[in-house]
Amino acid sequence: MFERQLRQMSAAAISSALDFIRLSVTDDVRVAFVLGTSILATMTFIARQVSKAAAGRILLSDVARVECLSTDRLMHKVVLPARHDAHASKSKRLVLIVPGNPGVPGFYEPFMRRLHELSGQTNEIVGLSHTGHSLPWINGNEAYDLETQVVDKIAYVRKRIEKDPTLSLVLIGHSIGCHIALRLLDHFPTTVEKLVLIQPAVMHIGETPRGRQMMPLFVHHKWVPYLAWPIAQLPTLLKKVLVALFVGPPEFHKAALGMCDHIVVQNCLKMAWHEMQELQEIDHDLVSKHQHKIQFVFSDYDGWCPPHHVELLQRRYTDASHIVVPLPHAFMMAADGSDIMAQHTHKWLGTPMTPPLA
């Protein structure tokens, strides 16, 4: 009997309290504002604690994608292994994707998977991040320049060759990744079988239309990233909502979510600043010597590789393959962009090379 009376009294007290809150909110807007703010603050605090706990966890899927380099730095990667069965090719060919800027391999994963499918999964395909552009915490949140990205890619390829000296290497560079791919060709000329240079940003990019447009942002690469700091502090759930609003294809949401970090932004802008300063003339002797291995893939119009650059490259390197595709510079973001680019790339990789004339 006593317990039933206690329950009735508790229910009555709760009902009275709710009625008081309802009447207070109805009669006074200020009470409604304070109550709403308190509820919002409480929900935000709880979400932040959950977000911090989630961020503190090291995912096994991420650890499995980290490559240790001889440079004492770590690199994030996406790996599509070759198929091993009685019908698979015995050739040891590594197709290496060198990204543009931002250097996040997740943006290239649909392209990689389509290329992997077209090749019958006979080739290992690896997409490498630029150091600090993906999972920045694995390198202590440091920021790196363009030359560091080149050095780390060389370290990765050298490690693979030491493991298997018979390895055949295909390089697929995109944008500034084409410059890095050419540097790899210079270091490993006998190992590199073919190169695909997609929308190549390889010379005088500070003078291109997009380079001039973006220069004010790159000049202030030291402090601009801190404008992204408030976004980095948002709960993960809210960041996912923002990514879904601003990044169209769902397959890129995870890669874009990783960029909601001011350290990643700092790395992207610092690298871009060095690109503007350091990329002048293309290494003509290198490209001329190996042009029979190279396919240039241009866009109808590309602010990073404008028409006069396209004409110059086509005129200089007549033994190279040249194609033009109706895709934007960020081809992977276009509808069917990854599929179209994978089709062209697969066709070129299956085309026998014509050796240069003696």
Short mmCIF file of C-alpha atoms in Angstrom, two decimals:
data_model
loop_
_atom_site.label_atom_id
_atom_site.label_comp_id
_atom_site.label_asym_id
_atom_site.label_seq_id
_atom_site.Cartn_x
_atom_site.Cartn_y
_atom_site.Cartn_z
CA MET A 1 0.00 0.00 0.00
CA PHE A 2 2.75 2.41 0.97
CA GLU A 3 4.69 1.76 -2.27
CA ARG A 4 1.57 2.45 -4.38
CA GLN A 5 0.98 5.75 -2.58
CA LEU A 6 4.63 6.70 -3.13
CA ARG A 7 4.35 5.99 -6.85
CA GLN A 8 1.17 8.05 -7.06
CA MET A 9 2.82 10.97 -5.25
CA SER A 10 5.87 10.79 -7.54
CA ALA A 11 3.68 10.76 -10.65
CA ALA A 12 1.71 13.73 -9.34
CA ALA A 13 4.92 15.65 -8.60
CA ILE A 14 6.31 14.99 -12.09
CA SER A 15 2.98 16.00 -13.65
CA SER A 16 2.92 19.22 -11.62
CA ALA A 17 6.51 20.02 -12.60
CA LEU A 18 5.75 19.48 -16.30
CA ASP A 19 2.64 21.67 -16.03
CA PHE A 20 4.72 24.39 -14.36
CA ILE A 21 7.35 24.25 -17.12
CA ARG A 22 4.66 24.31 -19.82
CA LEU A 23 2.90 27.32 -18.30
CA SER A 24 6.18 29.15 -17.69
CA VAL A 25 7.32 28.62 -21.28
CA THR A 26 3.94 29.77 -22.58
CA ASP A 27 3.85 32.91 -20.42
CA ASP A 28 7.48 34.05 -20.69
CA VAL A 29 9.63 33.81 -23.84
CA ARG A 30 12.78 34.24 -21.77
CA VAL A 31 12.06 31.05 -19.86
CA ALA A 32 11.59 29.22 -23.14
CA PHE A 33 14.92 30.56 -24.39
CA VAL A 34 16.81 29.56 -21.23
CA LEU A 35 15.24 26.12 -21.18
CA GLY A 36 15.93 25.53 -24.87
CA THR A 37 19.52 26.69 -24.49
CA SER A 38 20.04 24.40 -21.51
CA ILE A 39 18.69 21.40 -23.37
CA LEU A 40 20.83 22.19 -26.43
CA ALA A 41 23.96 22.65 -24.31
CA THR A 42 23.34 19.36 -22.52
CA MET A 43 22.82 17.49 -25.80
CA THR A 44 25.95 19.08 -27.30
CA PHE A 45 28.02 18.13 -24.25
CA ILE A 46 26.85 14.51 -24.42
CA ALA A 47 27.51 14.38 -28.18
CA ARG A 48 31.02 15.83 -27.70
CA GLN A 49 31.87 13.20 -25.10
CA VAL A 50 30.66 10.43 -27.40
CA SER A 51 32.57 11.98 -30.31
CA LYS A 52 35.79 12.23 -28.27
CA ALA A 53 35.47 8.62 -27.19
CA ALA A 54 34.97 7.53 -30.79
CA ALA A 55 37.87 9.64 -32.02
CA GLY A 56 40.14 8.15 -29.38
CA ARG A 57 39.58 4.65 -30.65
CA ILE A 58 42.11 3.34 -33.17
CA LEU A 59 40.24 1.47 -35.86
CA LEU A 60 41.84 -1.76 -37.05
CA SER A 61 40.73 -0.93 -40.60
CA ASP A 62 42.81 2.27 -40.45
CA VAL A 63 45.85 0.61 -38.87
CA ALA A 64 45.82 -2.03 -41.61
CA ARG A 65 46.07 0.76 -44.16
CA VAL A 66 49.17 2.42 -42.68
CA GLU A 67 52.53 1.98 -44.41
CA CYS A 68 55.75 2.40 -42.40
CA LEU A 69 58.49 4.16 -44.36
CA SER A 70 62.25 4.27 -44.00
CA THR A 71 61.85 8.04 -43.56
CA ASP A 72 60.33 7.37 -40.10
CA ARG A 73 57.01 8.69 -41.38
CA LEU A 74 53.77 6.80 -41.89
CA MET A 75 51.56 6.83 -44.96
CA HIS A 76 47.91 5.93 -45.37
CA LYS A 77 47.09 3.62 -48.28
CA VAL A 78 44.27 1.79 -50.03
CA VAL A 79 45.24 -1.65 -51.35
CA LEU A 80 43.39 -3.82 -53.85
CA PRO A 81 45.37 -7.08 -54.00
CA ALA A 82 45.90 -9.15 -57.11
CA ARG A 83 43.83 -12.29 -57.47
CA HIS A 84 45.80 -15.47 -56.80
CA ASP A 85 44.40 -18.54 -58.52
CA ALA A 86 45.20 -20.91 -61.35
CA HIS A 87 43.72 -18.58 -63.97
CA ALA A 88 45.39 -15.38 -62.78
CA SER A 89 48.43 -13.93 -64.48
CA LYS A 90 51.79 -14.76 -62.90
CA SER A 91 53.18 -11.33 -63.77
CA LYS A 92 54.03 -9.11 -60.80
CA ARG A 93 52.66 -5.74 -61.75
CA LEU A 94 52.00 -3.00 -59.22
CA VAL A 95 49.71 -0.17 -60.29
CA LEU A 96 50.46 2.80 -58.06
CA ILE A 97 48.01 5.70 -57.80
CA VAL A 98 49.69 9.01 -56.91
CA PRO A 99 46.95 11.49 -55.95
CA GLY A 100 46.60 15.19 -56.52
CA ASN A 101 46.12 17.69 -53.73
CA PRO A 102 44.42 16.91 -51.40
CA GLY A 103 46.19 13.58 -51.42
CA VAL A 104 43.48 11.39 -49.96
CA PRO A 105 43.32 7.91 -51.55
CA GLY A 106 39.67 7.49 -50.59
CA PHE A 107 38.68 9.93 -53.34
CA TYR A 108 40.29 7.59 -55.90
CA GLU A 109 38.91 4.34 -54.52
CA PRO A 110 35.95 4.05 -56.98
CA PHE A 111 38.39 4.63 -59.87
CA MET A 112 40.76 2.02 -58.43
CA ARG A 113 38.01 -0.54 -57.94
CA ARG A 114 36.71 -0.08 -61.47
CA LEU A 115 40.22 -0.42 -62.90
CA HIS A 116 40.76 -3.50 -60.74
CA GLU A 117 37.54 -5.00 -62.08
CA LEU A 118 38.42 -4.25 -65.72
CA SER A 119 41.82 -5.90 -65.33
CA GLY A 120 40.25 -9.07 -63.95
CA GLN A 121 41.92 -8.31 -60.61
CA THR A 122 45.22 -9.53 -62.05
CA ASN A 123 47.16 -6.45 -60.88
CA GLU A 124 47.74 -5.17 -57.38
CA ILE A 125 46.51 -1.58 -57.19
CA VAL A 126 47.70 0.70 -54.39
CA GLY A 127 46.57 4.25 -53.70
CA LEU A 128 48.96 6.22 -51.50
CA SER A 129 48.07 9.25 -49.44
CA HIS A 130 50.26 12.29 -49.25
CA THR A 131 51.87 12.31 -45.83
CA GLY A 132 49.68 14.28 -43.42
CA HIS A 133 46.69 14.47 -45.78
CA SER A 134 45.00 11.38 -44.35
CA LEU A 135 45.02 10.22 -40.71
CA PRO A 136 47.29 13.16 -39.69
CA TRP A 137 47.58 11.87 -36.13
CA ILE A 138 49.82 8.99 -37.27
CA ASN A 139 52.59 11.55 -37.92
CA GLY A 140 52.06 13.68 -34.84
CA ASN A 141 50.01 16.31 -36.70
CA GLU A 142 53.05 17.64 -38.55
CA ALA A 143 52.76 19.60 -41.83
CA TYR A 144 54.86 18.64 -44.86
CA ASP A 145 55.98 20.25 -48.11
CA LEU A 146 56.01 18.96 -51.69
CA GLU A 147 59.53 17.53 -51.54
CA THR A 148 58.63 15.42 -48.51
CA GLN A 149 55.81 13.86 -50.50
CA VAL A 150 58.26 12.95 -53.28
CA VAL A 151 60.78 11.49 -50.82
CA ASP A 152 58.12 9.37 -49.11
CA LYS A 153 56.82 7.97 -52.42
CA ILE A 154 60.38 7.07 -53.43
CA ALA A 155 60.84 5.33 -50.06
CA TYR A 156 57.67 3.29 -50.64
CA VAL A 157 58.67 2.17 -54.14
CA ARG A 158 62.22 1.35 -53.02
CA LYS A 159 60.79 -0.81 -50.23
CA ARG A 160 58.61 -2.69 -52.72
CA ILE A 161 61.52 -3.25 -55.13
CA GLU A 162 63.76 -4.52 -52.33
CA LYS A 163 61.03 -7.01 -51.45
CA ASP A 164 60.60 -8.09 -55.09
CA PRO A 165 63.28 -6.99 -57.61
CA THR A 166 61.21 -8.41 -60.50
CA LEU A 167 58.35 -6.00 -59.83
CA SER A 168 56.90 -4.12 -62.81
CA LEU A 169 55.57 -0.69 -61.89
CA VAL A 170 52.76 1.28 -63.52
CA LEU A 171 52.36 4.85 -62.27
CA ILE A 172 49.06 6.71 -62.48
CA GLY A 173 49.41 10.31 -61.39
CA HIS A 174 46.66 12.90 -61.11
CA SER A 175 47.29 16.65 -61.15
CA ILE A 176 50.36 17.35 -58.96
CA GLY A 177 50.65 13.58 -58.60
CA CYS A 178 51.91 13.59 -62.20
CA HIS A 179 54.95 15.61 -61.10
CA ILE A 180 55.61 13.08 -58.33
CA ALA A 181 55.14 10.20 -60.79
CA LEU A 182 57.77 11.73 -63.08
CA ARG A 183 60.17 12.01 -60.15
CA LEU A 184 59.58 8.31 -59.48
CA LEU A 185 60.31 7.55 -63.13
CA ASP A 186 63.59 9.43 -62.79
CA HIS A 187 64.58 7.29 -59.79
CA PHE A 188 63.35 3.92 -61.09
CA PRO A 189 63.53 4.12 -64.92
CA THR A 190 63.95 0.38 -65.50
CA THR A 191 61.20 -0.61 -63.06
CA VAL A 192 58.56 1.75 -64.44
CA GLU A 193 56.69 0.05 -67.26
CA LYS A 194 54.11 2.74 -68.06
CA LEU A 195 52.82 6.08 -66.83
CA VAL A 196 49.37 7.60 -67.06
CA LEU A 197 49.44 11.34 -66.36
CA ILE A 198 45.86 12.46 -65.73
CA GLN A 199 45.19 16.20 -66.04
CA PRO A 200 48.88 16.88 -65.43
CA ALA A 201 49.80 19.90 -63.31
CA VAL A 202 53.50 19.66 -64.12
CA MET A 203 54.75 23.13 -65.07
CA HIS A 204 54.26 26.80 -64.17
CA ILE A 205 51.13 26.02 -62.20
CA GLY A 206 51.44 29.26 -60.24
CA GLU A 207 50.75 31.06 -63.52
CA THR A 208 47.73 28.98 -64.51
CA PRO A 209 44.20 30.42 -64.13
CA ARG A 210 43.47 28.32 -61.06
CA GLY A 211 46.90 28.96 -59.62
CA ARG A 212 46.43 32.72 -59.79
CA GLN A 213 42.92 32.42 -58.39
CA MET A 214 44.00 30.31 -55.41
CA MET A 215 47.29 32.06 -54.67
CA PRO A 216 45.90 34.38 -51.94
CA LEU A 217 44.80 31.29 -50.00
CA PHE A 218 48.15 29.55 -50.43
CA VAL A 219 50.14 32.63 -49.41
CA HIS A 220 48.50 32.51 -45.98
CA HIS A 221 48.89 28.77 -45.59
CA LYS A 222 50.21 29.14 -42.03
CA TRP A 223 47.11 30.71 -40.49
CA VAL A 224 44.18 30.01 -42.84
CA PRO A 225 43.89 26.38 -41.61
CA TYR A 226 42.88 27.62 -38.17
CA LEU A 227 39.64 28.90 -39.69
CA ALA A 228 38.75 25.22 -40.01
CA TRP A 229 39.45 24.58 -36.32
CA PRO A 230 35.83 25.19 -35.18
CA ILE A 231 34.59 22.60 -37.69
CA ALA A 232 37.08 20.08 -36.33
CA GLN A 233 35.59 20.57 -32.84
CA LEU A 234 32.05 19.69 -33.92
CA PRO A 235 30.60 16.32 -32.94
CA THR A 236 31.28 13.64 -35.53
CA LEU A 237 27.56 13.24 -36.20
CA LEU A 238 27.22 16.93 -37.09
CA LYS A 239 30.33 16.80 -39.30
CA LYS A 240 28.78 13.86 -41.14
CA VAL A 241 25.65 15.95 -41.76
CA LEU A 242 27.76 18.81 -43.16
CA VAL A 243 29.72 16.44 -45.40
CA ALA A 244 26.48 14.95 -46.72
CA LEU A 245 25.23 18.46 -47.55
CA PHE A 246 28.35 19.64 -49.38
CA VAL A 247 29.85 16.45 -50.84
CA GLY A 248 27.57 14.78 -53.35
CA PRO A 249 28.51 11.12 -53.95
CA PRO A 250 28.11 9.06 -50.75
CA GLU A 251 31.20 6.97 -51.59
CA PHE A 252 33.36 10.04 -50.90
CA HIS A 253 31.81 10.98 -47.56
CA LYS A 254 34.35 9.07 -45.45
CA ALA A 255 37.28 10.64 -47.31
CA ALA A 256 35.74 14.11 -46.99
CA LEU A 257 35.04 13.57 -43.28
CA GLY A 258 38.76 12.98 -42.75
CA MET A 259 39.44 16.43 -44.18
CA CYS A 260 37.39 18.15 -41.46
CA ASP A 261 40.63 18.71 -39.59
CA HIS A 262 42.72 21.89 -39.53
CA ILE A 263 45.96 19.85 -39.62
CA VAL A 264 44.87 18.22 -42.88
CA VAL A 265 43.96 21.64 -44.30
CA GLN A 266 47.36 22.96 -43.21
CA ASN A 267 49.12 20.10 -44.99
CA CYS A 268 47.14 20.64 -48.19
CA LEU A 269 47.79 24.39 -48.28
CA LYS A 270 51.47 24.13 -47.35
CA MET A 271 52.06 21.58 -50.10
CA ALA A 272 50.14 23.77 -52.58
CA TRP A 273 52.24 26.81 -51.67
CA HIS A 274 55.41 24.87 -52.46
CA GLU A 275 53.86 23.65 -55.71
CA MET A 276 53.29 27.25 -56.80
CA GLN A 277 56.88 28.19 -56.00
CA GLU A 278 58.76 25.11 -57.19
CA LEU A 279 57.04 23.84 -60.33
CA GLN A 280 58.49 25.69 -63.28
CA GLU A 281 59.65 23.82 -66.40
CA ILE A 282 58.87 20.17 -66.90
CA ASP A 283 61.91 17.86 -66.98
CA HIS A 284 62.09 17.81 -70.77
CA ASP A 285 65.02 15.39 -71.08
CA LEU A 286 63.33 12.84 -68.80
CA VAL A 287 59.94 13.00 -70.53
CA SER A 288 61.48 13.01 -74.00
CA LYS A 289 63.53 9.90 -73.22
CA HIS A 290 60.57 7.94 -71.82
CA GLN A 291 57.68 9.43 -73.78
CA HIS A 292 56.84 6.09 -75.42
CA LYS A 293 55.82 4.89 -71.92
CA ILE A 294 53.55 7.86 -71.22
CA GLN A 295 49.91 8.63 -71.81
CA PHE A 296 48.74 12.21 -71.19
CA VAL A 297 45.05 12.55 -70.33
CA PHE A 298 43.72 16.10 -70.70
CA SER A 299 40.34 17.73 -70.05
CA ASP A 300 38.38 19.87 -72.49
CA TYR A 301 39.30 22.79 -70.27
CA ASP A 302 41.38 22.58 -67.13
CA GLY A 303 42.34 25.57 -65.02
CA TRP A 304 45.44 23.73 -63.77
CA CYS A 305 46.52 22.50 -67.21
CA PRO A 306 45.22 25.19 -69.60
CA PRO A 307 45.02 24.84 -73.41
CA HIS A 308 48.46 26.32 -74.12
CA HIS A 309 50.03 23.74 -71.78
CA VAL A 310 48.13 20.97 -73.56
CA GLU A 311 49.30 22.21 -76.97
CA LEU A 312 52.90 22.45 -75.79
CA LEU A 313 52.95 18.91 -74.38
CA GLN A 314 51.29 17.49 -77.49
CA ARG A 315 53.76 19.27 -79.76
CA ARG A 316 56.86 18.33 -77.78
CA TYR A 317 56.14 14.67 -77.09
CA THR A 318 54.76 13.19 -80.27
CA ASP A 319 55.72 9.62 -79.32
CA ALA A 320 53.55 9.78 -76.21
CA SER A 321 49.85 8.97 -76.22
CA HIS A 322 47.51 11.96 -75.86
CA ILE A 323 43.77 11.86 -75.24
CA VAL A 324 41.18 14.48 -74.22
CA VAL A 325 38.21 13.54 -72.04
CA PRO A 326 35.05 15.57 -71.28
CA LEU A 327 35.64 15.57 -67.53
CA PRO A 328 36.51 18.26 -64.96
CA HIS A 329 39.86 18.42 -63.20
CA ALA A 330 38.40 16.52 -60.22
CA PHE A 331 37.25 13.77 -62.57
CA MET A 332 36.26 11.42 -59.76
CA MET A 333 33.55 13.82 -58.57
CA ALA A 334 31.77 13.83 -61.95
CA ALA A 335 28.96 11.42 -62.76
CA ASP A 336 30.61 8.28 -64.18
CA GLY A 337 33.98 10.10 -64.02
CA SER A 338 35.80 7.25 -62.30
CA ASP A 339 34.34 4.72 -64.73
CA ILE A 340 35.23 6.76 -67.83
CA MET A 341 38.79 7.36 -66.62
CA ALA A 342 39.22 3.70 -65.68
CA GLN A 343 38.09 2.62 -69.15
CA HIS A 344 40.68 4.87 -70.85
CA THR A 345 43.42 3.82 -68.42
CA HIS A 346 42.70 0.11 -68.82
CA LYS A 347 42.82 0.43 -72.61
CA TRP A 348 46.22 2.16 -72.48
CA LEU A 349 47.69 -0.35 -70.03
CA GLY A 350 46.72 -3.15 -72.39
CA THR A 351 48.27 -1.46 -75.44
CA PRO A 352 51.75 -2.75 -76.41
CA MET A 353 54.42 -0.06 -76.28
CA THR A 354 56.19 1.06 -79.43
CA PRO A 355 59.91 1.21 -78.61
CA PRO A 356 61.64 4.49 -79.47
CA LEU A 357 63.57 4.69 -82.72
CA ALA A 358 67.32 4.32 -82.32
#
